[in-house]
């Protein structure tokens, strides 16, 4: 009965939201684009800090303006990106204003509002991973990346909706909040599972967005919402305090409106963490500054491989944008290697997935405080507190018996199959002498809202989650229906800084990102 009730509730909620269509909130949006004399519309870390320094804006004013945006736009426009706001955000902003007044110096992310995916632990703020089974759970400790952001002066403004437990790459539907819709076209999905963060940052509900990426959950939603989405090299960023989907692949990362803002976030969150052993492999691999290395004005001398083995399946509309992107990169000075090929790619890419959700989740839940509502996948299933569309997934994970001792189930640095896959990619990159390879982030347009069944076209999951290499999606234009499309750049392991520098040139030269349709 609980499942039927949830299903009916989701259907009624979805129907009422779809009826809103492309509701025009121009008058409301226009009023909310100003925060005193400060223009929020294209706000980024640099412009906010400049306003703090010239005393035309305070952190308290900024946070108040963003809370007002969320309150007046999110539900009214039918987006449903935000699940809860931080009740102490304004108080935290006042303390930062006081600190700045006293010492006259800004922290690296001083007063910058952050939208956090609901599977990342935030002390004092409900964290549910999109599941009613965790409803009411409030962590007492921050995830490592949250702790580092706070120390840098960032303010956790709100938590965002997601695909329940991170399971679905097509949609962001949770049993706690329903479905998040694409702000560029409300009839379509944001992709999953970090869709709430993507929609929130696209609508400028905050400046920094945090997502997690197991297969495509940062880069898919970022692509569908005209954002920069970064999956860092595995081993650079701690996963401690994040509800797992598959620890073999899970990685957190930034979702932002510019490559520069994403780089500033990564400067803070990347680095060794004793609570995540995988970060031992990233020791001494994080440069002192990403920003200082992002000084290219063109792509002269940069060789870029076009991976047709992936793009060959793209729709005509996506192919047209992809060919234009290749042309743009060539005009920016890049030497295009087309086609780029990897020996044995079709065999290497297969048999990489290993569904360890039950083992990883049980271990995570058992480590939490005594007041956590559930402590195992069995208890979650028994509770009936989950969205109907993930029932079969949960049952399949429950039935799966992890093959102990099989190297396919180990991490990216010890799994023989994953190492061979990465070596083949990077060997080809060395042979062709390319710094990065490119392909569409998705081969198809975003799916219609509510499309929970598997669909083809998601390229994000094919390489990076298995090889551990860094991958970044950047806007490459719009498909019919005003639907964003993304261009993906893949780099060599631990060469994130080089990848970011290349992406920034393309981003700044093309300026593809525009504001969503529900805003002016």
Short mmCIF file of C-alpha atoms in Angstrom, two decimals:
data_model
loop_
_atom_site.label_atom_id
_atom_site.label_comp_id
_atom_site.label_asym_id
_atom_site.label_seq_id
_atom_site.Cartn_x
_atom_site.Cartn_y
_atom_site.Cartn_z
CA UNK A 1 0.00 0.00 0.00
CA UNK A 2 2.88 2.38 0.77
CA UNK A 3 4.33 1.80 -2.67
CA UNK A 4 0.95 2.39 -4.36
CA UNK A 5 0.45 5.61 -2.38
CA UNK A 6 3.91 6.85 -3.31
CA UNK A 7 3.29 6.00 -6.97
CA UNK A 8 -0.07 7.82 -7.03
CA UNK A 9 1.40 10.82 -5.22
CA UNK A 10 4.27 11.04 -7.69
CA UNK A 11 1.87 10.81 -10.64
CA UNK A 12 -0.43 13.56 -9.32
CA UNK A 13 2.52 15.79 -8.44
CA UNK A 14 4.14 15.28 -11.84
CA UNK A 15 0.87 15.99 -13.68
CA UNK A 16 0.30 19.26 -11.83
CA UNK A 17 3.84 20.44 -12.47
CA UNK A 18 3.78 19.57 -16.17
CA UNK A 19 0.62 21.64 -16.50
CA UNK A 20 2.72 24.72 -15.71
CA UNK A 21 4.63 24.28 -19.00
CA UNK A 22 6.98 27.16 -19.76
CA UNK A 23 5.57 29.48 -17.12
CA UNK A 24 7.08 32.91 -17.63
CA UNK A 25 8.51 34.35 -14.46
CA UNK A 26 10.22 37.26 -16.16
CA UNK A 27 8.88 39.92 -13.85
CA UNK A 28 9.78 37.97 -10.72
CA UNK A 29 13.15 36.90 -12.11
CA UNK A 30 14.03 40.43 -13.16
CA UNK A 31 13.36 41.77 -9.67
CA UNK A 32 15.49 39.04 -8.13
CA UNK A 33 18.46 39.60 -10.42
CA UNK A 34 19.51 42.55 -8.28
CA UNK A 35 20.91 42.38 -4.77
CA UNK A 36 21.09 46.03 -3.89
CA UNK A 37 23.46 47.46 -6.48
CA UNK A 38 25.01 44.05 -7.17
CA UNK A 39 23.94 42.15 -10.29
CA UNK A 40 23.26 38.52 -9.40
CA UNK A 41 22.49 37.40 -12.93
CA UNK A 42 26.03 36.42 -13.88
CA UNK A 43 27.51 36.36 -10.39
CA UNK A 44 30.63 34.30 -9.81
CA UNK A 45 33.22 33.99 -7.07
CA UNK A 46 35.41 36.72 -8.50
CA UNK A 47 32.61 39.31 -8.88
CA UNK A 48 31.21 38.58 -5.42
CA UNK A 49 34.59 39.05 -3.77
CA UNK A 50 35.17 42.27 -5.69
CA UNK A 51 31.85 43.54 -4.34
CA UNK A 52 32.80 42.51 -0.79
CA UNK A 53 36.10 44.33 -1.09
CA UNK A 54 34.59 47.58 -2.38
CA UNK A 55 31.91 47.40 0.34
CA UNK A 56 29.00 47.38 -2.12
CA UNK A 57 27.82 43.98 -0.85
CA UNK A 58 27.94 41.94 2.34
CA UNK A 59 27.73 38.19 2.80
CA UNK A 60 24.48 38.61 4.72
CA UNK A 61 22.93 40.60 1.86
CA UNK A 62 24.10 38.03 -0.68
CA UNK A 63 22.75 35.04 1.22
CA UNK A 64 19.45 36.82 1.89
CA UNK A 65 19.05 37.54 -1.82
CA UNK A 66 19.72 33.92 -2.75
CA UNK A 67 17.24 32.64 -0.18
CA UNK A 68 14.66 34.99 -1.69
CA UNK A 69 15.39 33.63 -5.18
CA UNK A 70 14.86 30.07 -4.01
CA UNK A 71 11.65 30.94 -2.14
CA UNK A 72 10.11 32.83 -5.05
CA UNK A 73 11.23 30.79 -8.04
CA UNK A 74 11.87 27.12 -7.28
CA UNK A 75 8.37 25.87 -6.53
CA UNK A 76 6.57 28.64 -8.44
CA UNK A 77 8.35 27.67 -11.65
CA UNK A 78 7.81 23.98 -10.99
CA UNK A 79 11.54 23.20 -10.91
CA UNK A 80 11.68 21.45 -7.53
CA UNK A 81 15.47 21.66 -7.23
CA UNK A 82 15.81 22.45 -3.52
CA UNK A 83 14.79 20.12 -0.68
CA UNK A 84 15.80 22.22 2.35
CA UNK A 85 17.63 25.47 3.08
CA UNK A 86 20.16 25.95 5.85
CA UNK A 87 18.38 27.72 8.75
CA UNK A 88 21.72 29.07 9.98
CA UNK A 89 22.94 30.42 6.63
CA UNK A 90 22.27 34.08 7.43
CA UNK A 91 23.83 33.73 10.88
CA UNK A 92 26.94 32.20 9.29
CA UNK A 93 27.07 35.05 6.78
CA UNK A 94 26.95 37.63 9.58
CA UNK A 95 29.92 35.97 11.27
CA UNK A 96 31.89 36.11 8.04
CA UNK A 97 31.00 39.80 7.61
CA UNK A 98 32.22 40.42 11.14
CA UNK A 99 35.48 38.58 10.44
CA UNK A 100 36.09 40.57 7.26
CA UNK A 101 35.39 43.84 9.03
CA UNK A 102 37.87 42.96 11.76
CA UNK A 103 40.78 41.60 9.70
CA UNK A 104 40.10 43.04 6.24
CA UNK A 105 40.88 39.79 4.47
CA UNK A 106 38.65 37.35 2.59
CA UNK A 107 38.94 33.59 2.77
CA UNK A 108 39.21 31.79 -0.63
CA UNK A 109 35.45 31.14 -0.79
CA UNK A 110 34.36 33.81 1.68
CA UNK A 111 30.56 34.10 1.78
CA UNK A 112 30.01 32.03 -1.36
CA UNK A 113 26.67 30.13 -1.30
CA UNK A 114 26.84 26.40 -2.03
CA UNK A 115 24.08 24.03 -3.16
CA UNK A 116 24.82 20.49 -1.96
CA UNK A 117 23.43 17.24 -3.33
CA UNK A 118 21.36 15.44 -0.71
CA UNK A 119 23.70 12.44 -0.44
CA UNK A 120 26.57 14.54 0.94
CA UNK A 121 26.58 14.77 4.74
CA UNK A 122 26.05 18.26 6.14
CA UNK A 123 26.05 18.69 9.91
CA UNK A 124 22.81 20.16 11.22
CA UNK A 125 21.03 19.86 7.86
CA UNK A 126 18.89 16.89 6.85
CA UNK A 127 20.65 14.42 4.55
CA UNK A 128 18.42 11.73 3.00
CA UNK A 129 19.97 10.63 -0.33
CA UNK A 130 16.50 11.29 -1.70
CA UNK A 131 14.91 8.50 0.34
CA UNK A 132 12.02 8.58 2.78
CA UNK A 133 13.87 5.79 4.58
CA UNK A 134 16.35 8.45 5.80
CA UNK A 135 13.76 11.20 6.31
CA UNK A 136 14.60 13.23 9.41
CA UNK A 137 18.22 12.11 9.60
CA UNK A 138 20.48 15.04 10.48
CA UNK A 139 24.21 14.25 10.49
CA UNK A 140 26.36 15.49 13.32
CA UNK A 141 29.47 15.53 11.13
CA UNK A 142 30.25 17.07 7.76
CA UNK A 143 31.61 15.15 4.81
CA UNK A 144 35.29 15.97 4.34
CA UNK A 145 34.65 18.15 1.28
CA UNK A 146 32.00 20.12 3.18
CA UNK A 147 34.37 20.65 6.08
CA UNK A 148 36.99 21.99 3.69
CA UNK A 149 34.53 24.31 1.94
CA UNK A 150 33.39 25.75 5.26
CA UNK A 151 36.98 26.32 6.36
CA UNK A 152 37.48 28.27 3.12
CA UNK A 153 34.53 30.51 4.03
CA UNK A 154 31.80 28.94 1.90
CA UNK A 155 28.24 28.87 3.22
CA UNK A 156 26.12 25.75 2.75
CA UNK A 157 22.93 27.40 1.54
CA UNK A 158 20.71 24.44 0.66
CA UNK A 159 20.43 20.75 -0.13
CA UNK A 160 19.24 19.66 -3.57
CA UNK A 161 16.98 16.94 -4.89
CA UNK A 162 18.41 13.84 -6.55
CA UNK A 163 17.58 10.46 -8.04
CA UNK A 164 16.84 8.31 -5.01
CA UNK A 165 20.04 6.71 -3.67
CA UNK A 166 21.68 7.98 -6.88
CA UNK A 167 20.37 4.99 -8.80
CA UNK A 168 18.97 6.57 -11.99
CA UNK A 169 20.97 8.48 -14.62
CA UNK A 170 17.94 9.65 -16.62
CA UNK A 171 15.91 11.50 -14.00
CA UNK A 172 16.19 13.09 -10.57
CA UNK A 173 13.15 11.67 -8.78
CA UNK A 174 13.15 11.07 -5.04
CA UNK A 175 10.55 9.73 -2.63
CA UNK A 176 11.24 12.78 -0.44
CA UNK A 177 10.61 15.51 -3.01
CA UNK A 178 9.40 14.14 -6.35
CA UNK A 179 10.95 15.09 -9.70
CA UNK A 180 13.25 17.97 -10.57
CA UNK A 181 12.48 19.46 -13.99
CA UNK A 182 14.78 21.02 -16.55
CA UNK A 183 14.67 24.85 -16.25
CA UNK A 184 15.42 25.18 -19.97
CA UNK A 185 12.26 23.25 -20.85
CA UNK A 186 9.95 22.07 -18.09
CA UNK A 187 8.69 19.14 -20.16
CA UNK A 188 12.10 17.50 -19.95
CA UNK A 189 14.34 15.90 -17.37
CA UNK A 190 17.51 17.25 -15.81
CA UNK A 191 19.12 13.79 -16.04
CA UNK A 192 20.27 12.13 -12.84
CA UNK A 193 21.28 11.75 -10.28
CA UNK A 194 22.55 15.27 -9.40
CA UNK A 195 19.67 16.97 -11.20
CA UNK A 196 18.64 19.14 -8.28
CA UNK A 197 22.08 20.69 -8.04
CA UNK A 198 22.21 21.22 -11.81
CA UNK A 199 18.84 22.95 -12.00
CA UNK A 200 19.64 25.08 -8.95
CA UNK A 201 22.93 26.35 -10.35
CA UNK A 202 21.43 26.89 -13.81
CA UNK A 203 18.76 29.06 -12.15
CA UNK A 204 21.39 30.83 -10.02
CA UNK A 205 20.14 29.64 -6.63
CA UNK A 206 23.77 29.56 -5.57
CA UNK A 207 27.23 30.04 -7.04
CA UNK A 208 28.78 26.64 -6.32
CA UNK A 209 27.04 23.33 -6.83
CA UNK A 210 28.22 19.97 -5.54
CA UNK A 211 27.24 16.68 -7.12
CA UNK A 212 28.48 13.11 -7.14
CA UNK A 213 29.32 10.99 -10.16
CA UNK A 214 29.23 7.20 -10.20
CA UNK A 215 28.56 6.76 -13.91
CA UNK A 216 27.37 10.13 -15.20
CA UNK A 217 25.65 11.88 -12.30
CA UNK A 218 27.61 15.14 -12.43
CA UNK A 219 28.31 15.34 -16.13
CA UNK A 220 24.86 14.22 -17.33
CA UNK A 221 22.87 16.85 -15.39
CA UNK A 222 25.53 19.50 -16.10
CA UNK A 223 25.24 18.76 -19.83
CA UNK A 224 21.42 18.93 -19.73
CA UNK A 225 21.54 22.26 -17.84
CA UNK A 226 24.28 24.15 -19.70
CA UNK A 227 26.86 23.93 -16.92
CA UNK A 228 30.44 22.97 -16.33
CA UNK A 229 30.51 19.58 -14.62
CA UNK A 230 33.78 18.09 -13.37
CA UNK A 231 34.55 14.50 -12.49
CA UNK A 232 38.09 14.73 -11.02
CA UNK A 233 40.74 12.03 -11.30
CA UNK A 234 39.96 9.30 -8.80
CA UNK A 235 42.21 9.65 -5.79
CA UNK A 236 42.19 13.46 -5.78
CA UNK A 237 38.94 14.08 -3.89
CA UNK A 238 37.68 12.50 -0.67
CA UNK A 239 34.43 10.52 -0.63
CA UNK A 240 34.24 10.42 3.15
CA UNK A 241 30.78 11.29 4.45
CA UNK A 242 29.00 10.69 1.15
CA UNK A 243 26.23 8.11 0.84
CA UNK A 244 27.70 5.58 -1.62
CA UNK A 245 26.19 4.06 -4.72
CA UNK A 246 29.33 2.24 -5.81
CA UNK A 247 32.57 3.16 -4.04
CA UNK A 248 34.58 1.70 -6.89
CA UNK A 249 33.33 4.58 -9.05
CA UNK A 250 31.89 7.29 -6.78
CA UNK A 251 33.43 10.75 -7.04
CA UNK A 252 32.20 14.17 -5.87
CA UNK A 253 32.83 17.27 -7.92
CA UNK A 254 31.69 20.81 -8.74
CA UNK A 255 28.86 21.92 -11.01
CA UNK A 256 29.20 25.60 -11.88
CA UNK A 257 28.43 28.24 -14.47
CA UNK A 258 32.13 28.74 -15.28
CA UNK A 259 35.32 26.69 -15.44
CA UNK A 260 37.07 29.23 -13.23
CA UNK A 261 34.58 28.75 -10.39
CA UNK A 262 34.89 24.97 -10.65
CA UNK A 263 38.68 25.25 -10.46
CA UNK A 264 38.45 27.43 -7.35
CA UNK A 265 36.29 24.79 -5.69
CA UNK A 266 38.68 21.98 -6.62
CA UNK A 267 41.60 23.93 -5.15
CA UNK A 268 39.80 23.63 -1.81
CA UNK A 269 38.26 20.16 -1.82
CA UNK A 270 41.03 18.17 -3.51
CA UNK A 271 43.79 16.60 -1.43
CA UNK A 272 44.67 13.72 0.85
CA UNK A 273 42.16 12.60 3.48
CA UNK A 274 43.07 9.91 5.98
CA UNK A 275 39.41 8.87 6.02
CA UNK A 276 39.50 7.89 2.35
CA UNK A 277 42.37 5.55 1.53
CA UNK A 278 41.99 6.09 -2.20
CA UNK A 279 43.36 9.63 -1.77
CA UNK A 280 46.76 8.12 -0.94
CA UNK A 281 47.17 7.62 -4.69
CA UNK A 282 46.62 11.33 -5.24
CA UNK A 283 49.36 12.44 -2.85
CA UNK A 284 51.55 15.13 -4.45
CA UNK A 285 49.26 15.18 -7.51
CA UNK A 286 47.38 18.38 -6.61
CA UNK A 287 49.12 21.58 -7.79
CA UNK A 288 49.29 24.52 -5.42
CA UNK A 289 46.89 26.38 -7.69
CA UNK A 290 44.70 25.39 -10.62
CA UNK A 291 43.82 29.01 -11.36
CA UNK A 292 47.46 30.02 -11.87
CA UNK A 293 47.77 27.34 -14.54
CA UNK A 294 44.63 28.42 -16.39
CA UNK A 295 46.25 31.24 -18.32
CA UNK A 296 45.78 30.14 -21.92
CA UNK A 297 44.21 32.60 -24.35
CA UNK A 298 44.09 30.14 -27.24
CA UNK A 299 44.75 26.48 -28.00
CA UNK A 300 47.84 26.83 -30.18
CA UNK A 301 50.04 23.77 -29.79
CA UNK A 302 47.24 21.71 -28.19
CA UNK A 303 46.38 18.46 -29.94
CA UNK A 304 42.83 17.19 -29.44
CA UNK A 305 41.57 13.75 -30.44
CA UNK A 306 38.05 13.28 -31.83
CA UNK A 307 36.72 9.97 -30.53
CA UNK A 308 34.37 8.95 -33.34
CA UNK A 309 33.87 5.50 -31.82
CA UNK A 310 31.54 7.22 -29.32
CA UNK A 311 30.17 10.12 -31.36
CA UNK A 312 29.22 7.91 -34.33
CA UNK A 313 25.96 7.04 -32.55
CA UNK A 314 24.91 10.66 -31.97
CA UNK A 315 21.62 12.01 -33.27
CA UNK A 316 21.80 14.35 -36.29
CA UNK A 317 21.08 17.33 -34.02
CA UNK A 318 23.85 16.43 -31.56
CA UNK A 319 26.24 15.60 -34.43
CA UNK A 320 25.70 19.06 -35.91
CA UNK A 321 26.65 20.72 -32.63
CA UNK A 322 29.62 18.37 -32.21
CA UNK A 323 30.99 19.18 -35.67
CA UNK A 324 30.60 22.89 -34.90
CA UNK A 325 32.53 22.36 -31.64
CA UNK A 326 35.36 20.67 -33.55
CA UNK A 327 35.45 23.59 -35.98
CA UNK A 328 35.50 26.07 -33.09
CA UNK A 329 38.38 24.25 -31.42
CA UNK A 330 40.32 24.34 -34.68
CA UNK A 331 39.68 28.10 -34.97
CA UNK A 332 40.96 28.51 -31.41
CA UNK A 333 44.30 27.11 -32.54
CA UNK A 334 43.96 23.44 -31.63
CA UNK A 335 45.38 20.75 -33.89
CA UNK A 336 42.53 18.30 -34.40
CA UNK A 337 43.36 14.59 -34.66
CA UNK A 338 40.37 13.00 -36.37
CA UNK A 339 39.67 10.20 -35.90
CA UNK A 340 41.30 9.20 -32.62
CA UNK A 341 41.24 5.44 -32.07
CA UNK A 342 41.93 3.07 -29.17
CA UNK A 343 43.06 -0.47 -29.90
CA UNK A 344 40.69 -3.05 -28.39
CA UNK A 345 38.28 -0.40 -27.12
CA UNK A 346 35.08 -2.39 -27.66
CA UNK A 347 36.29 -5.35 -25.62
CA UNK A 348 38.01 -3.32 -22.91
CA UNK A 349 34.95 -1.19 -22.13
CA UNK A 350 32.79 -4.19 -21.24
CA UNK A 351 32.56 -6.12 -17.95
CA UNK A 352 33.65 -3.08 -15.94
CA UNK A 353 30.61 -2.61 -13.71
CA UNK A 354 30.36 -4.36 -10.35
CA UNK A 355 27.19 -3.64 -8.30
CA UNK A 356 28.54 -3.25 -4.75
CA UNK A 357 25.73 -0.95 -3.57
CA UNK A 358 24.49 -3.22 -0.78
CA UNK A 359 27.93 -3.83 0.68
CA UNK A 360 28.97 -0.18 0.42
CA UNK A 361 25.68 1.21 1.72
CA UNK A 362 25.48 -1.20 4.66
CA UNK A 363 29.00 -0.28 5.71
CA UNK A 364 28.21 3.43 5.45
CA UNK A 365 24.90 3.25 7.36
CA UNK A 366 26.43 1.13 10.12
CA UNK A 367 29.03 3.86 10.71
CA UNK A 368 26.43 6.57 11.39
CA UNK A 369 24.97 7.86 14.64
CA UNK A 370 22.49 5.83 16.70
CA UNK A 371 19.52 7.88 15.46
CA UNK A 372 19.89 6.93 11.78
CA UNK A 373 16.48 5.46 10.77
CA UNK A 374 17.84 2.45 8.82
CA UNK A 375 21.11 0.55 8.88
CA UNK A 376 20.96 -1.75 5.87
CA UNK A 377 19.50 -2.26 2.42
CA UNK A 378 17.31 -5.01 3.87
CA UNK A 379 15.75 -2.52 6.29
CA UNK A 380 15.18 -0.01 3.49
CA UNK A 381 13.34 -2.56 1.38
CA UNK A 382 11.35 -3.82 4.37
CA UNK A 383 10.26 -0.25 5.19
CA UNK A 384 8.62 0.26 1.79
CA UNK A 385 9.87 3.84 1.89
CA UNK A 386 11.21 4.25 -1.62
CA UNK A 387 10.01 5.38 -5.04
CA UNK A 388 8.34 2.63 -7.07
CA UNK A 389 10.68 3.12 -10.03
CA UNK A 390 13.72 1.90 -8.05
CA UNK A 391 12.08 -1.17 -6.52
CA UNK A 392 13.59 -3.62 -8.99
CA UNK A 393 17.00 -2.00 -8.66
CA UNK A 394 16.92 -2.34 -4.89
CA UNK A 395 15.85 -5.98 -5.11
CA UNK A 396 18.56 -6.76 -7.66
CA UNK A 397 21.22 -5.16 -5.46
CA UNK A 398 19.90 -7.18 -2.54
CA UNK A 399 20.19 -10.43 -4.49
CA UNK A 400 23.64 -9.68 -5.83
CA UNK A 401 26.43 -11.63 -4.15
CA UNK A 402 29.73 -9.83 -4.34
CA UNK A 403 32.38 -12.11 -5.85
CA UNK A 404 35.05 -11.92 -3.20
CA UNK A 405 38.55 -12.10 -4.58
CA UNK A 406 37.53 -11.16 -8.13
CA UNK A 407 39.71 -8.26 -9.29
CA UNK A 408 36.77 -6.80 -11.25
CA UNK A 409 35.41 -5.66 -7.89
CA UNK A 410 38.43 -3.69 -6.68
CA UNK A 411 39.38 -0.05 -7.08
CA UNK A 412 40.68 1.82 -10.08
CA UNK A 413 44.32 1.44 -9.00
CA UNK A 414 44.29 -2.31 -8.34
CA UNK A 415 41.62 -3.77 -10.63
CA UNK A 416 43.45 -5.38 -13.57
CA UNK A 417 40.61 -4.77 -16.03
CA UNK A 418 40.34 -1.12 -15.12
CA UNK A 419 44.09 -0.62 -15.31
CA UNK A 420 44.22 -2.23 -18.76
CA UNK A 421 41.37 -0.02 -19.95
CA UNK A 422 43.11 3.13 -18.68
CA UNK A 423 46.46 2.10 -20.12
CA UNK A 424 44.90 1.51 -23.53
CA UNK A 425 43.30 4.98 -23.53
CA UNK A 426 46.44 6.75 -22.34
CA UNK A 427 48.69 4.72 -24.66
CA UNK A 428 46.59 5.88 -27.58
CA UNK A 429 46.73 9.46 -26.31
CA UNK A 430 50.53 9.24 -26.22
CA UNK A 431 50.72 7.67 -29.70
CA UNK A 432 48.53 10.38 -31.18
CA UNK A 433 50.24 12.99 -28.96
CA UNK A 434 46.92 14.45 -27.79
CA UNK A 435 46.29 16.24 -24.49
CA UNK A 436 42.59 15.40 -24.44
CA UNK A 437 39.95 13.50 -26.38
CA UNK A 438 36.45 14.79 -27.04
CA UNK A 439 32.97 13.37 -27.67
CA UNK A 440 29.38 14.48 -26.92
CA UNK A 441 28.40 14.08 -23.28
CA UNK A 442 25.07 12.67 -24.52
CA UNK A 443 24.32 11.37 -28.01
CA UNK A 444 20.64 12.23 -27.67
CA UNK A 445 18.43 15.06 -26.45
CA UNK A 446 17.30 15.05 -22.80
CA UNK A 447 14.43 12.64 -22.14
CA UNK A 448 10.88 13.71 -21.38
CA UNK A 449 10.21 14.26 -17.68
CA UNK A 450 9.29 11.09 -15.84
CA UNK A 451 11.25 8.80 -18.19
CA UNK A 452 12.69 6.36 -15.68
CA UNK A 453 13.43 3.43 -17.99
CA UNK A 454 16.90 3.04 -19.44
CA UNK A 455 17.57 5.03 -22.60
CA UNK A 456 20.52 5.14 -24.96
CA UNK A 457 22.81 8.06 -25.54
CA UNK A 458 24.59 8.58 -22.21
CA UNK A 459 28.32 8.64 -23.01
CA UNK A 460 29.47 9.79 -19.57
CA UNK A 461 29.58 6.27 -18.10
CA UNK A 462 31.67 4.67 -20.85
CA UNK A 463 35.24 5.64 -19.88
CA UNK A 464 35.99 7.88 -16.89
CA UNK A 465 34.16 6.02 -14.10
CA UNK A 466 36.09 2.85 -14.94
CA UNK A 467 39.52 4.25 -15.83
CA UNK A 468 39.49 6.93 -13.13
CA UNK A 469 40.55 9.64 -15.58
CA UNK A 470 39.33 13.24 -15.25
CA UNK A 471 36.40 14.29 -17.44
CA UNK A 472 34.69 17.66 -17.85
CA UNK A 473 31.50 18.57 -19.69
CA UNK A 474 31.06 22.10 -21.04
CA UNK A 475 28.11 23.65 -22.94
CA UNK A 476 28.38 23.23 -26.72
CA UNK A 477 25.03 24.70 -27.77
CA UNK A 478 21.32 23.98 -27.83
CA UNK A 479 19.14 21.32 -29.40
CA UNK A 480 15.56 21.84 -30.65
CA UNK A 481 13.29 22.76 -27.76
CA UNK A 482 15.96 24.97 -26.17
CA UNK A 483 17.62 21.88 -24.68
CA UNK A 484 21.30 22.21 -23.77
CA UNK A 485 23.95 19.81 -25.04
CA UNK A 486 27.41 19.21 -23.61
CA UNK A 487 30.87 18.56 -25.03
CA UNK A 488 33.04 16.20 -23.00
CA UNK A 489 36.82 16.50 -22.57
CA UNK A 490 38.71 13.49 -21.16
CA UNK A 491 42.29 13.83 -19.92
CA UNK A 492 45.09 11.63 -18.65
CA UNK A 493 45.11 10.51 -15.03
CA UNK A 494 46.02 13.36 -12.64
CA UNK A 495 46.31 15.88 -15.48
CA UNK A 496 43.18 17.70 -14.32
CA UNK A 497 44.95 21.05 -14.42
CA UNK A 498 45.78 20.67 -18.12
CA UNK A 499 42.22 19.62 -18.91
CA UNK A 500 40.72 22.60 -17.08
CA UNK A 501 42.96 25.01 -18.94
CA UNK A 502 41.83 23.66 -22.31
CA UNK A 503 38.15 23.66 -21.34
CA UNK A 504 38.32 27.25 -20.14
CA UNK A 505 39.58 28.47 -23.51
CA UNK A 506 36.75 26.71 -25.36
CA UNK A 507 34.19 28.00 -22.82
CA UNK A 508 35.33 31.62 -23.03
CA UNK A 509 35.64 31.64 -26.81
CA UNK A 510 32.20 30.15 -27.46
CA UNK A 511 30.04 31.54 -24.62
CA UNK A 512 27.32 28.98 -25.27
CA UNK A 513 25.63 29.23 -21.89
CA UNK A 514 22.43 31.28 -21.76
CA UNK A 515 19.91 31.80 -18.96
CA UNK A 516 17.04 29.31 -18.55
CA UNK A 517 13.66 29.99 -20.12
CA UNK A 518 11.87 30.59 -16.83
CA UNK A 519 14.05 33.62 -16.24
CA UNK A 520 14.63 36.66 -18.45
#
